[in-house]
């Protein structure tokens, strides 16, 4: 039976409701989540990490509490957490752990609690002190599968972030001149990232000449030289969702062997993108890029996984890495970023974000992937 095209798409349940459903299935009584991506995903609240406790208590039975320091209450209110969340503020001399314990008291002495993977030890140790018999597991056991599959609103934000970073790459070639330092270029790129609509700059990697062989090179005071190959890997955050895109540039003619390697890299990146579809595994996608580079003779120069999930965080699940049997599903978003690195000489990486669709994938970056040779 075919569904008519006009059939309205079902509105997905809000994240907190989905989390409660998952908690019930997993036998988790409550999620305890501090500032970070899980909190933003569940409530929309972009909390500042402070030494004071901010904690969402999301319960499987739907009775949710957001505990915030009193001075953060205006920001928490402005974020308009979804209905059904009780906002409780705690003054400077009051004990927030008392509030948390009270909100969990009716669950008995041994509640099953899923605690934020990145909640600071300073908070977790006090919570464990207060709830000595509770059973603990990481919050990702609940939030991982929810956050991995993006809904239409999230996909739209990632698409807009992708377009914005594409517009930055469109002008990077004009910023690269011999004699300028990586840091000077990096500062201008950071300004462009903001000017193109991002709310924040996550990172700017300008890796020139031999620095390109270090994947996460820290942009520094090396001056660009004629003949340099330059790896530019940049990303920001737009409406909470991240962009991440890498292209390769050359100042004049590239070094020996560079053009051929770049052609092989483009083919490998393309092969991995074409491999993406529901039902295949993350490991299959990694193999598509890796096999191609191995055939071309670059196996030992591709030293990292093919990609990482992206969303509210720059690096999140799913990881596109050899042996990962995770089966891809529509709505998953991740980078495809094979690279070739020759220590002491040069490096290159081509990176796009893709979203898994019902029958393949959509590229969220549309900039040409060819080597950009800047005429002298
Ligand atoms: Zn990275
Ligand atoms: Zn990346
Ligand atoms: Zn990147």
PDB file of N, CA and C in Angstrom, residues 170-213:
ATOM      1  N   UNK A 170      33.969  29.433   0.612  1.00  0.00           N
ATOM      2  CA  UNK A 170      33.958  30.096  -0.705  1.00  0.00           C
ATOM      3  C   UNK A 170      34.927  31.275  -0.762  1.00  0.00           C
ATOM      4  N   UNK A 171      35.287  31.845   0.392  1.00  0.00           N
ATOM      5  CA  UNK A 171      36.198  33.010   0.380  1.00  0.00           C
ATOM      6  C   UNK A 171      37.576  32.697   0.986  1.00  0.00           C
ATOM      7  N   UNK A 172      37.772  31.482   1.484  1.00  0.00           N
ATOM      8  CA  UNK A 172      39.052  31.162   2.139  1.00  0.00           C
ATOM      9  C   UNK A 172      40.223  31.356   1.172  1.00  0.00           C
ATOM     10  N   UNK A 173      40.028  30.969  -0.092  1.00  0.00           N
ATOM     11  CA  UNK A 173      41.106  31.108  -1.071  1.00  0.00           C
ATOM     12  C   UNK A 173      41.627  32.538  -1.164  1.00  0.00           C
ATOM     13  N   UNK A 174      40.736  33.514  -0.985  1.00  0.00           N
ATOM     14  CA  UNK A 174      41.146  34.929  -1.083  1.00  0.00           C
ATOM     15  C   UNK A 174      41.968  35.373   0.128  1.00  0.00           C
ATOM     16  N   UNK A 175      41.915  34.614   1.215  1.00  0.00           N
ATOM     17  CA  UNK A 175      42.604  35.022   2.452  1.00  0.00           C
ATOM     18  C   UNK A 175      44.008  34.450   2.548  1.00  0.00           C
ATOM     19  N   UNK A 176      44.331  33.486   1.683  1.00  0.00           N
ATOM     20  CA  UNK A 176      45.625  32.796   1.772  1.00  0.00           C
ATOM     21  C   UNK A 176      46.649  33.471   0.862  1.00  0.00           C
ATOM     22  N   UNK A 177      47.661  34.083   1.471  1.00  0.00           N
ATOM     23  CA  UNK A 177      48.740  34.717   0.701  1.00  0.00           C
ATOM     24  C   UNK A 177      50.063  34.372   1.350  1.00  0.00           C
ATOM     25  N   UNK A 178      51.132  34.160   0.542  1.00  0.00           N
ATOM     26  CA  UNK A 178      52.451  33.940   1.123  1.00  0.00           C
ATOM     27  C   UNK A 178      52.821  35.109   2.047  1.00  0.00           C
ATOM     28  N   UNK A 179      53.426  34.808   3.183  1.00  0.00           N
ATOM     29  CA  UNK A 179      53.846  35.851   4.120  1.00  0.00           C
ATOM     30  C   UNK A 179      52.865  36.071   5.249  1.00  0.00           C
ATOM     31  N   UNK A 180      51.611  35.707   5.062  1.00  0.00           N
ATOM     32  CA  UNK A 180      50.649  35.810   6.167  1.00  0.00           C
ATOM     33  C   UNK A 180      50.817  34.592   7.066  1.00  0.00           C
ATOM     34  N   UNK A 181      50.543  34.774   8.348  1.00  0.00           N
ATOM     35  CA  UNK A 181      50.657  33.611   9.242  1.00  0.00           C
ATOM     36  C   UNK A 181      49.322  32.855   9.281  1.00  0.00           C
ATOM     37  N   UNK A 182      49.430  31.598   9.688  1.00  0.00           N
ATOM     38  CA  UNK A 182      48.216  30.783   9.868  1.00  0.00           C
ATOM     39  C   UNK A 182      47.249  31.491  10.812  1.00  0.00           C
ATOM     40  N   UNK A 183      47.801  32.093  11.883  1.00  0.00           N
ATOM     41  CA  UNK A 183      46.952  32.728  12.894  1.00  0.00           C
ATOM     42  C   UNK A 183      46.205  33.934  12.319  1.00  0.00           C
ATOM     43  N   UNK A 184      46.900  34.729  11.472  1.00  0.00           N
ATOM     44  CA  UNK A 184      46.229  35.881  10.851  1.00  0.00           C
ATOM     45  C   UNK A 184      45.063  35.413   9.993  1.00  0.00           C
ATOM     46  N   UNK A 185      45.323  34.407   9.176  1.00  0.00           N
ATOM     47  CA  UNK A 185      44.265  33.864   8.327  1.00  0.00           C
ATOM     48  C   UNK A 185      43.150  33.292   9.198  1.00  0.00           C
ATOM     49  N   UNK A 186      43.542  32.594  10.256  1.00  0.00           N
ATOM     50  CA  UNK A 186      42.569  31.967  11.144  1.00  0.00           C
ATOM     51  C   UNK A 186      41.621  32.977  11.782  1.00  0.00           C
ATOM     52  N   UNK A 187      42.171  34.133  12.178  1.00  0.00           N
ATOM     53  CA  UNK A 187      41.321  35.163  12.791  1.00  0.00           C
ATOM     54  C   UNK A 187      40.288  35.680  11.798  1.00  0.00           C
ATOM     55  N   UNK A 188      40.720  35.878  10.543  1.00  0.00           N
ATOM     56  CA  UNK A 188      39.761  36.359   9.537  1.00  0.00           C
ATOM     57  C   UNK A 188      38.691  35.313   9.238  1.00  0.00           C
ATOM     58  N   UNK A 189      39.124  34.045   9.222  1.00  0.00           N
ATOM     59  CA  UNK A 189      38.140  32.985   8.982  1.00  0.00           C
ATOM     60  C   UNK A 189      37.126  32.956  10.120  1.00  0.00           C
ATOM     61  N   UNK A 190      37.611  33.132  11.355  1.00  0.00           N
ATOM     62  CA  UNK A 190      36.702  33.133  12.510  1.00  0.00           C
ATOM     63  C   UNK A 190      35.663  34.258  12.367  1.00  0.00           C
ATOM     64  N   UNK A 191      36.116  35.443  11.917  1.00  0.00           N
ATOM     65  CA  UNK A 191      35.175  36.548  11.707  1.00  0.00           C
ATOM     66  C   UNK A 191      34.130  36.183  10.654  1.00  0.00           C
ATOM     67  N   UNK A 192      34.591  35.517   9.579  1.00  0.00           N
ATOM     68  CA  UNK A 192      33.650  35.131   8.508  1.00  0.00           C
ATOM     69  C   UNK A 192      32.647  34.101   9.024  1.00  0.00           C
ATOM     70  N   UNK A 193      33.128  33.179   9.866  1.00  0.00           N
ATOM     71  CA  UNK A 193      32.224  32.150  10.403  1.00  0.00           C
ATOM     72  C   UNK A 193      31.056  32.829  11.128  1.00  0.00           C
ATOM     73  N   UNK A 194      31.366  33.876  11.914  1.00  0.00           N
ATOM     74  CA  UNK A 194      30.307  34.619  12.612  1.00  0.00           C
ATOM     75  C   UNK A 194      29.461  35.411  11.620  1.00  0.00           C
ATOM     76  N   UNK A 195      30.126  36.073  10.657  1.00  0.00           N
ATOM     77  CA  UNK A 195      29.398  36.928   9.703  1.00  0.00           C
ATOM     78  C   UNK A 195      28.410  36.113   8.865  1.00  0.00           C
ATOM     79  N   UNK A 196      28.695  34.834   8.667  1.00  0.00           N
ATOM     80  CA  UNK A 196      27.797  34.006   7.848  1.00  0.00           C
ATOM     81  C   UNK A 196      26.659  33.388   8.647  1.00  0.00           C
ATOM     82  N   UNK A 197      26.496  33.825   9.905  1.00  0.00           N
ATOM     83  CA  UNK A 197      25.288  33.446  10.633  1.00  0.00           C
ATOM     84  C   UNK A 197      25.456  32.471  11.773  1.00  0.00           C
ATOM     85  N   UNK A 198      26.696  32.026  12.041  1.00  0.00           N
ATOM     86  CA  UNK A 198      26.883  31.158  13.208  1.00  0.00           C
ATOM     87  C   UNK A 198      26.762  31.995  14.485  1.00  0.00           C
ATOM     88  N   UNK A 199      26.413  31.332  15.594  1.00  0.00           N
ATOM     89  CA  UNK A 199      26.367  31.996  16.908  1.00  0.00           C
ATOM     90  C   UNK A 199      27.702  31.875  17.615  1.00  0.00           C
ATOM     91  N   UNK A 200      28.550  30.969  17.151  1.00  0.00           N
ATOM     92  CA  UNK A 200      29.846  30.784  17.799  1.00  0.00           C
ATOM     93  C   UNK A 200      30.804  30.077  16.859  1.00  0.00           C
ATOM     94  N   UNK A 201      32.101  30.280  17.122  1.00  0.00           N
ATOM     95  CA  UNK A 201      33.151  29.598  16.364  1.00  0.00           C
ATOM     96  C   UNK A 201      33.608  28.411  17.210  1.00  0.00           C
ATOM     97  N   UNK A 202      33.544  27.209  16.678  1.00  0.00           N
ATOM     98  CA  UNK A 202      33.980  26.048  17.457  1.00  0.00           C
ATOM     99  C   UNK A 202      35.468  25.806  17.314  1.00  0.00           C
ATOM    100  N   UNK A 203      35.992  25.931  16.103  1.00  0.00           N
ATOM    101  CA  UNK A 203      37.426  25.732  15.886  1.00  0.00           C
ATOM    102  C   UNK A 203      37.785  26.213  14.490  1.00  0.00           C
ATOM    103  N   UNK A 204      39.035  26.613  14.340  1.00  0.00           N
ATOM    104  CA  UNK A 204      39.581  26.990  13.028  1.00  0.00           C
ATOM    105  C   UNK A 204      40.952  26.332  12.933  1.00  0.00           C
ATOM    106  N   UNK A 205      41.098  25.409  12.002  1.00  0.00           N
ATOM    107  CA  UNK A 205      42.403  24.780  11.766  1.00  0.00           C
ATOM    108  C   UNK A 205      42.908  25.261  10.408  1.00  0.00           C
ATOM    109  N   UNK A 206      44.026  25.999  10.436  1.00  0.00           N
ATOM    110  CA  UNK A 206      44.727  26.372   9.212  1.00  0.00           C
ATOM    111  C   UNK A 206      46.097  25.715   9.341  1.00  0.00           C
ATOM    112  N   UNK A 207      46.310  24.630   8.603  1.00  0.00           N
ATOM    113  CA  UNK A 207      47.540  23.840   8.759  1.00  0.00           C
ATOM    114  C   UNK A 207      48.311  23.905   7.446  1.00  0.00           C
ATOM    115  N   UNK A 208      49.404  24.670   7.460  1.00  0.00           N
ATOM    116  CA  UNK A 208      50.124  24.932   6.215  1.00  0.00           C
ATOM    117  C   UNK A 208      51.368  24.061   6.098  1.00  0.00           C
ATOM    118  N   UNK A 209      51.710  23.716   4.856  1.00  0.00           N
ATOM    119  CA  UNK A 209      52.930  22.950   4.603  1.00  0.00           C
ATOM    120  C   UNK A 209      52.978  21.692   5.453  1.00  0.00           C
ATOM    121  N   UNK A 210      54.126  21.434   6.113  1.00  0.00           N
ATOM    122  CA  UNK A 210      54.262  20.201   6.903  1.00  0.00           C
ATOM    123  C   UNK A 210      53.268  20.130   8.064  1.00  0.00           C
ATOM    124  N   UNK A 211      52.764  21.281   8.529  1.00  0.00           N
ATOM    125  CA  UNK A 211      51.774  21.257   9.623  1.00  0.00           C
ATOM    126  C   UNK A 211      50.514  20.494   9.224  1.00  0.00           C
ATOM    127  N   UNK A 212      50.248  20.415   7.914  1.00  0.00           N
ATOM    128  CA  UNK A 212      49.051  19.724   7.429  1.00  0.00           C
ATOM    129  C   UNK A 212      49.041  18.251   7.797  1.00  0.00           C
ATOM    130  N   UNK A 213      50.213  17.699   8.106  1.00  0.00           N
ATOM    131  CA  UNK A 213      50.288  16.278   8.442  1.00  0.00           C
ATOM    132  C   UNK A 213      49.802  15.994   9.856  1.00  0.00           C
TER     133      UNK A 213
END
